Tab-separated table of C-alpha atoms in Angstrom:
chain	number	residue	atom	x	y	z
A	1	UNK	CA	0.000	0.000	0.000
A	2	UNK	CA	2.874	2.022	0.789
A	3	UNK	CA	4.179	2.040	-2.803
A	4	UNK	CA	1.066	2.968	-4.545
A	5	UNK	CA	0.649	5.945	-2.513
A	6	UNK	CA	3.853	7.358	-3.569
A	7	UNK	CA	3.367	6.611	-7.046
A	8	UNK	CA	-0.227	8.201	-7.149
A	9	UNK	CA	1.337	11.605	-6.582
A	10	UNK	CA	4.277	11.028	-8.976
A	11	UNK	CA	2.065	10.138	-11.762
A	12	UNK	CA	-0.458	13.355	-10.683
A	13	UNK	CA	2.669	15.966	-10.418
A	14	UNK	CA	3.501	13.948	-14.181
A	15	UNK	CA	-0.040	14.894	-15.359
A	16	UNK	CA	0.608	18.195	-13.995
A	17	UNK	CA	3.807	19.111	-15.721
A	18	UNK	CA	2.374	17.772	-19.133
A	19	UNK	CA	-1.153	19.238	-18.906
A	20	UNK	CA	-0.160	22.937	-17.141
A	21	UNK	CA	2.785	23.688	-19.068
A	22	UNK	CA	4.109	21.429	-22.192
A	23	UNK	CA	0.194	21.358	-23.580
A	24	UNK	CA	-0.379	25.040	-23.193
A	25	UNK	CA	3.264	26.068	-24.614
A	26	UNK	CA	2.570	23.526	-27.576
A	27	UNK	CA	1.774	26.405	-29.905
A	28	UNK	CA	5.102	27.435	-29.521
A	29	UNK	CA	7.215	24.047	-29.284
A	30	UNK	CA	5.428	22.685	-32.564
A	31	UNK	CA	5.747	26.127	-34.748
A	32	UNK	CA	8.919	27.401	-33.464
A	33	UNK	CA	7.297	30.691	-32.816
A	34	UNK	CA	8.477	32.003	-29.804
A	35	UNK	CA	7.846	35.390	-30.740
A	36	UNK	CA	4.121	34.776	-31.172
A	37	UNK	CA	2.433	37.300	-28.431
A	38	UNK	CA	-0.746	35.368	-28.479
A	39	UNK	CA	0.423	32.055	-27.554
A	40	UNK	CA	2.323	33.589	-24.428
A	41	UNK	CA	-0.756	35.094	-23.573
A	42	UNK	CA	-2.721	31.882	-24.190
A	43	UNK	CA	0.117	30.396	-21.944
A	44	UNK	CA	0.347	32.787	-18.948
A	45	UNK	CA	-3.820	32.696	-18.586
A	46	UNK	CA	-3.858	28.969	-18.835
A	47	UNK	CA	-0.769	28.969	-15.703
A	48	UNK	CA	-1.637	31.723	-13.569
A	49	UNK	CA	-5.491	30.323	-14.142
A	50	UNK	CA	-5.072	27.429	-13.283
A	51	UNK	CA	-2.491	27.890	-10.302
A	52	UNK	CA	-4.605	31.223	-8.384
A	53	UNK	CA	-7.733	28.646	-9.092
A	54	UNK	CA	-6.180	25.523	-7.560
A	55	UNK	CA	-4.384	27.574	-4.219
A	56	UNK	CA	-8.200	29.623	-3.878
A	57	UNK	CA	-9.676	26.304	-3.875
A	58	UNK	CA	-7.572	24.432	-1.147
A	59	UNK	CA	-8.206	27.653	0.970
A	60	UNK	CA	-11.506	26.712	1.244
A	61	UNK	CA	-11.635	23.336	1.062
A	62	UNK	CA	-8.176	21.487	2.134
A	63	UNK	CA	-9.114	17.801	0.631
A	64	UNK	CA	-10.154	18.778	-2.474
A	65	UNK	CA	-6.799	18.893	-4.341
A	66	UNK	CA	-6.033	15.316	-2.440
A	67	UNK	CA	-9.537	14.425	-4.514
A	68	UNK	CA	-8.732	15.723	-7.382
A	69	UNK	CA	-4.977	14.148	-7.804
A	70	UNK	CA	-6.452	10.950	-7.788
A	71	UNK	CA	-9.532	10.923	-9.346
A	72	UNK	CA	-8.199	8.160	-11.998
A	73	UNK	CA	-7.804	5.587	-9.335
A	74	UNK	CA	-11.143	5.906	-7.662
A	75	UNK	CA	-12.968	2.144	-7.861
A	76	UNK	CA	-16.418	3.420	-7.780
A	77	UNK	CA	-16.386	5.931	-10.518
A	78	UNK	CA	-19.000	5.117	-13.037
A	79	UNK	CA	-18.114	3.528	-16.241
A	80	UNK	CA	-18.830	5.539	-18.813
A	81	UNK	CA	-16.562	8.414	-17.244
A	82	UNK	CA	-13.839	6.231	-16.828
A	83	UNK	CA	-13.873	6.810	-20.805
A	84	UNK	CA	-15.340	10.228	-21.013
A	85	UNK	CA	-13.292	11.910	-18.450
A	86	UNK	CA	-9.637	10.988	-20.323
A	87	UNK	CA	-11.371	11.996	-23.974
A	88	UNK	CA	-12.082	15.440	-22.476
A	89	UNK	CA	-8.339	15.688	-21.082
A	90	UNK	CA	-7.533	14.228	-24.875
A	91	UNK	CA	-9.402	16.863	-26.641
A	92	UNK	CA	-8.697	19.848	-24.366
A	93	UNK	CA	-4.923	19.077	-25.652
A	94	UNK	CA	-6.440	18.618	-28.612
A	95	UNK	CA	-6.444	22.568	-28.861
A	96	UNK	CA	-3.328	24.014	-28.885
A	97	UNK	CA	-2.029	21.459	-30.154
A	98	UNK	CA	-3.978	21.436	-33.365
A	99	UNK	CA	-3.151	25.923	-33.143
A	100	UNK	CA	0.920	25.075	-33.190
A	101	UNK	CA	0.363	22.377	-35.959
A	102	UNK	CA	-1.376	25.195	-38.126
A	103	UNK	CA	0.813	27.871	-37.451
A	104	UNK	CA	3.928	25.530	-38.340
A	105	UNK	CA	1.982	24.608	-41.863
A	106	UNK	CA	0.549	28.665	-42.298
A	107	UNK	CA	1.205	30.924	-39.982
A	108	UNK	CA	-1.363	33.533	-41.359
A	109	UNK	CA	-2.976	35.983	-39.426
A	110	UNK	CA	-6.767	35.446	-40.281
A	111	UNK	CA	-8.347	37.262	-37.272
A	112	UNK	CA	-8.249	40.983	-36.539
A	113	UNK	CA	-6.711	42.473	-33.391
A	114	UNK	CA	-11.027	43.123	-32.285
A	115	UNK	CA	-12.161	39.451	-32.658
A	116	UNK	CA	-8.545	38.557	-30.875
A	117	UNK	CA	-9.110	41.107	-27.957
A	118	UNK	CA	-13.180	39.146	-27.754
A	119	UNK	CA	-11.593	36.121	-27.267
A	120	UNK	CA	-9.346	36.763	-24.717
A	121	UNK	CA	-11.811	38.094	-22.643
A	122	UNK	CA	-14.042	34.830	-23.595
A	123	UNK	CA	-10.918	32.754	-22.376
A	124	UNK	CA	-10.749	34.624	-19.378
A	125	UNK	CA	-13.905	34.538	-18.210
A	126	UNK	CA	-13.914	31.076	-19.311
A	127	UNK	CA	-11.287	30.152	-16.900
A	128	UNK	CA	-12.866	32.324	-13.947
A	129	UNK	CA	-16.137	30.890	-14.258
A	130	UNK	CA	-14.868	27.189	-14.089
A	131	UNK	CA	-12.532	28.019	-11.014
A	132	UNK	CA	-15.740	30.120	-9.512
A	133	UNK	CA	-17.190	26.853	-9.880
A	134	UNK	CA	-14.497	24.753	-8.248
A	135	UNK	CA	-13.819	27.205	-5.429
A	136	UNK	CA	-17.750	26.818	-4.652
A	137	UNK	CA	-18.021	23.179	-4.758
A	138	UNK	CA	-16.268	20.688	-2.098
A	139	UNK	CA	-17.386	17.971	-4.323
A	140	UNK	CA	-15.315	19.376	-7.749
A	141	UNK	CA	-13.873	15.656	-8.265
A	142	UNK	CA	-12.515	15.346	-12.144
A	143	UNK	CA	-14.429	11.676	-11.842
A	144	UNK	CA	-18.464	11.502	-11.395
A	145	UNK	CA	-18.907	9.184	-8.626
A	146	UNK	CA	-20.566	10.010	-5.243
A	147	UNK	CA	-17.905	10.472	-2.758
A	148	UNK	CA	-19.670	9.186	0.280
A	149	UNK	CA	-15.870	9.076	1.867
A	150	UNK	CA	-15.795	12.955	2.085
A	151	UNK	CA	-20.013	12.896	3.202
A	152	UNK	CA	-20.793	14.251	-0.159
A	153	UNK	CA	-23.619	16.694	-0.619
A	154	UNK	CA	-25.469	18.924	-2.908
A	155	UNK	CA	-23.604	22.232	-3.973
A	156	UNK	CA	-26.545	25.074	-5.010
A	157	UNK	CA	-24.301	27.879	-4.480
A	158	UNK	CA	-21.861	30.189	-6.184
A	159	UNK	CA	-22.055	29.869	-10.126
A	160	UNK	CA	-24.307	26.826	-9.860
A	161	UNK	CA	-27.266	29.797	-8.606
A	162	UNK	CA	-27.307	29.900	-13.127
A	163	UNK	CA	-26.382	26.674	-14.395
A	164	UNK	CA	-26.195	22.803	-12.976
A	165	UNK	CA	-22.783	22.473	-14.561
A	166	UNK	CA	-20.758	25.764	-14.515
A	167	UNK	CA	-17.317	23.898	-14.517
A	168	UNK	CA	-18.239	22.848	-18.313
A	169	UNK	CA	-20.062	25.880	-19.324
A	170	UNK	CA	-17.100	28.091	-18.531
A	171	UNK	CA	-14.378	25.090	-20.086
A	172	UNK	CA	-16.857	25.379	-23.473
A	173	UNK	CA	-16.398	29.302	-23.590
A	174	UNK	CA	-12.396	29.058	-23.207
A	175	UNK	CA	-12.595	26.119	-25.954
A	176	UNK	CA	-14.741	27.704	-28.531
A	177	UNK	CA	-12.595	31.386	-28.582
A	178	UNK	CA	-9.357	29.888	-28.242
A	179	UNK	CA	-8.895	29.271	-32.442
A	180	UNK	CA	-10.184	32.529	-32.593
A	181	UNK	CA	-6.839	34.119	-30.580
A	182	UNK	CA	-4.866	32.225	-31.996
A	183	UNK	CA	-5.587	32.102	-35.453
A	184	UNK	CA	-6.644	28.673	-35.918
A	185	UNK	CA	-10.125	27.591	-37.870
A	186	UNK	CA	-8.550	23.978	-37.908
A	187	UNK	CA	-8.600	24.258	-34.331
A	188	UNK	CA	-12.611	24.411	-34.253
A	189	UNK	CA	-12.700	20.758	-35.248
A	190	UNK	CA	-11.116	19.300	-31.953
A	191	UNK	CA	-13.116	21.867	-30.649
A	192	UNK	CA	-16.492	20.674	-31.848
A	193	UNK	CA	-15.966	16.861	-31.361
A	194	UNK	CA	-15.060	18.198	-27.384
A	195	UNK	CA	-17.807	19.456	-27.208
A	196	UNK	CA	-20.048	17.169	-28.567
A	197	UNK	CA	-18.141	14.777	-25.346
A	198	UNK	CA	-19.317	17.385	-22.726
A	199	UNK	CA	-22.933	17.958	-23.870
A	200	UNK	CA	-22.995	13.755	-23.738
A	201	UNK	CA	-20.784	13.862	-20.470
A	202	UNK	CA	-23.052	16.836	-19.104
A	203	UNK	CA	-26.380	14.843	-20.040
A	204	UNK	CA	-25.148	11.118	-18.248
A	205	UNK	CA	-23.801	13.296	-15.040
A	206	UNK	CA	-27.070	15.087	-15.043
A	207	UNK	CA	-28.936	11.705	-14.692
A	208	UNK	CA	-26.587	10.268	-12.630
A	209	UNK	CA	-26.911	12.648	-10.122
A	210	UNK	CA	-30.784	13.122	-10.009
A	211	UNK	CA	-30.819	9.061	-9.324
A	212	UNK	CA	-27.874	9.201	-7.038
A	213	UNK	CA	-27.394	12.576	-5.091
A	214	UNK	CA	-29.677	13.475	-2.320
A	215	UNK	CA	-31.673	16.659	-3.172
A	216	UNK	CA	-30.431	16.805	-6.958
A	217	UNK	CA	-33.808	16.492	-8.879
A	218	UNK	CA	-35.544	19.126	-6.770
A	219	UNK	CA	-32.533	21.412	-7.265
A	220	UNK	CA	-33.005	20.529	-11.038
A	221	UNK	CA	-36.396	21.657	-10.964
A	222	UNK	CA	-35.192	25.082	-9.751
A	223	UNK	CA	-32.654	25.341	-12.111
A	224	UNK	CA	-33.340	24.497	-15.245
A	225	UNK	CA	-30.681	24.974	-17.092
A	226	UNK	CA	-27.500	22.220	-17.401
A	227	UNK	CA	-25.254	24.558	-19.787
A	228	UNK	CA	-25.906	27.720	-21.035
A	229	UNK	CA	-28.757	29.604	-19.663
A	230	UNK	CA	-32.069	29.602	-21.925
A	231	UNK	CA	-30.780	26.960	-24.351
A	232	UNK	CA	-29.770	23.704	-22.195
C-alpha cells in the first residue's frame, strides 16, 4: 500500500507538468514561434489560471486537491466516465495542439486584433467561471462518482445559482474562442468533437446525479438549465 501511494502523486505531479505547461506552450514548441504574443498570452492565462484557481480552492476546502490528484484511481467511478473523463483531457490538448500544428503549416494571421481582444476576454472569463465553480463546490472531483468518503452533498451555491454544470459551461467558452486568438479555424474541429463529449458527459452526469445525489432532482427543478442559460 505504501508504494502505490507514492506513485499516485508522482504520476499526478507527471499529469501536472504535461497538462499545465508542455500542452499550453505547444503552440510554440510545434511552430517554433516564440515570438508569437498570443500564444504567451494563451500560456500565462492557462498557468496563472489554473495555479490562483487551484491555491483559492484548497483555501476553502483542504481535501479537495487530495480528490482531485487521484480521481483516476477511484474504484467506484461510473463507467462511462472512466472513458469520457480521459477523452475530455484528450481533446482539451487537442487545442493548442492542433493551433501550433497550423501555425507551423501557415502561420497567417486570419483574425483581426477586435475578434482577438473578444476572445481573450471569452478565455478569461472562461477560466474564472470554471474556477468560480471549483472554489464553490467541495465535491469538484474530475471523476463523477458520489464520494460518500468525504459525506458528499449537494452544492446550489456560487455559479451553480445559473447553471447545474458551470465547470463545463465556462471550459466550453475558453474552448470555442481559443482558435479565434490564436488564429486557428482547424482548431474548431477538436473543438467541436469536445464538445459534442461534454454535452454527452453533461447529459449522463445530469442523470446520474438526479438518481444518485440526495436533493439533486428538486434542485433541477429550480434550475433548469444544465449549460448555457435559456438553451440547455
Amino acid at each position: 500500500m505504501g508504494d502505490n501511494s507514492e506513485k499516485v502523486p508522482l504520476k499526478a505531479l507527471l499529469m501536472l507538468v504535461i497538462f499545465i505547461i508542455l500542452i499550453p506552450l505547444s503552440p510554440m514548441i510545434i511552430s517554433g514561434r516564440w515570438d508569437w504574443l498570443e500564444a504567451w498570452l494563451y500560456f500565462i492565462v492557462t498557468t496563472v489560471g489554473f495555479a490562483v484557481s487551484r491555491w483559492l480552492a484548497s483555501r476553502k476546502h483542504a481535501d479537495l486537491l487530495k480528490e482531485r490528484s487521484h480521481y483516476l484511481d477511484q474504484p467506484d467511478a461510473v463507467s462511462w466516465d472512466k472513458l469520457l473523463s480521459p477523452l475530455v483531457g484528450l481533446g482539451g490538448a487537442l487545442i493548442p495542439i492542433t493551433a501550433g500544428v497550423e501555425a507551423l503549416l501557415d502561420g497567417s494571421t486570419l483574425f483581426s486584433i477586435v475578434v482577438k481582444i473578444i476572445a481573450l476576454i471569452l478565455i478569461i472569463a472562461g477560466y474564472a467561471i470554471g474556477s468560480y465553480a471549483l472554489i464553490a463546490n467541495r465535491f469538484f472531483s474530475g471523476m463523477v462518482r458520489i464520494q460518500t468518503e468525504r459525506s458528499h452533498q449537494l452544492v446550489t451555491g456560487g455559479p451553480y445559482r445559473w447553471v447545474r454544470h458551470p465547470g463545463y459551461a465556462g471550459a466550453l467558452l475558453t474552448y470555442f474562442a481559443t482558435p479565434l486568438f490564436l488564429d486557428s479555424p482547424w482548431t474548431f474541429v477538436p473543438v467541436l468533437l469536445l464538445a459534442f463529449v461534454l454535452v454527452i458527459r453533461t447529459s449522463k452526469e445530469d442523470k446520474f446525479l438526479q438518481e444518485k445525489l440526495d436533493g439533486y432532482r428538486e434542485y433541477a427543478g429550480r434550475v433548469r438549465y444544465r449549460l448555457v442559460p435559456g438553451l440547455w
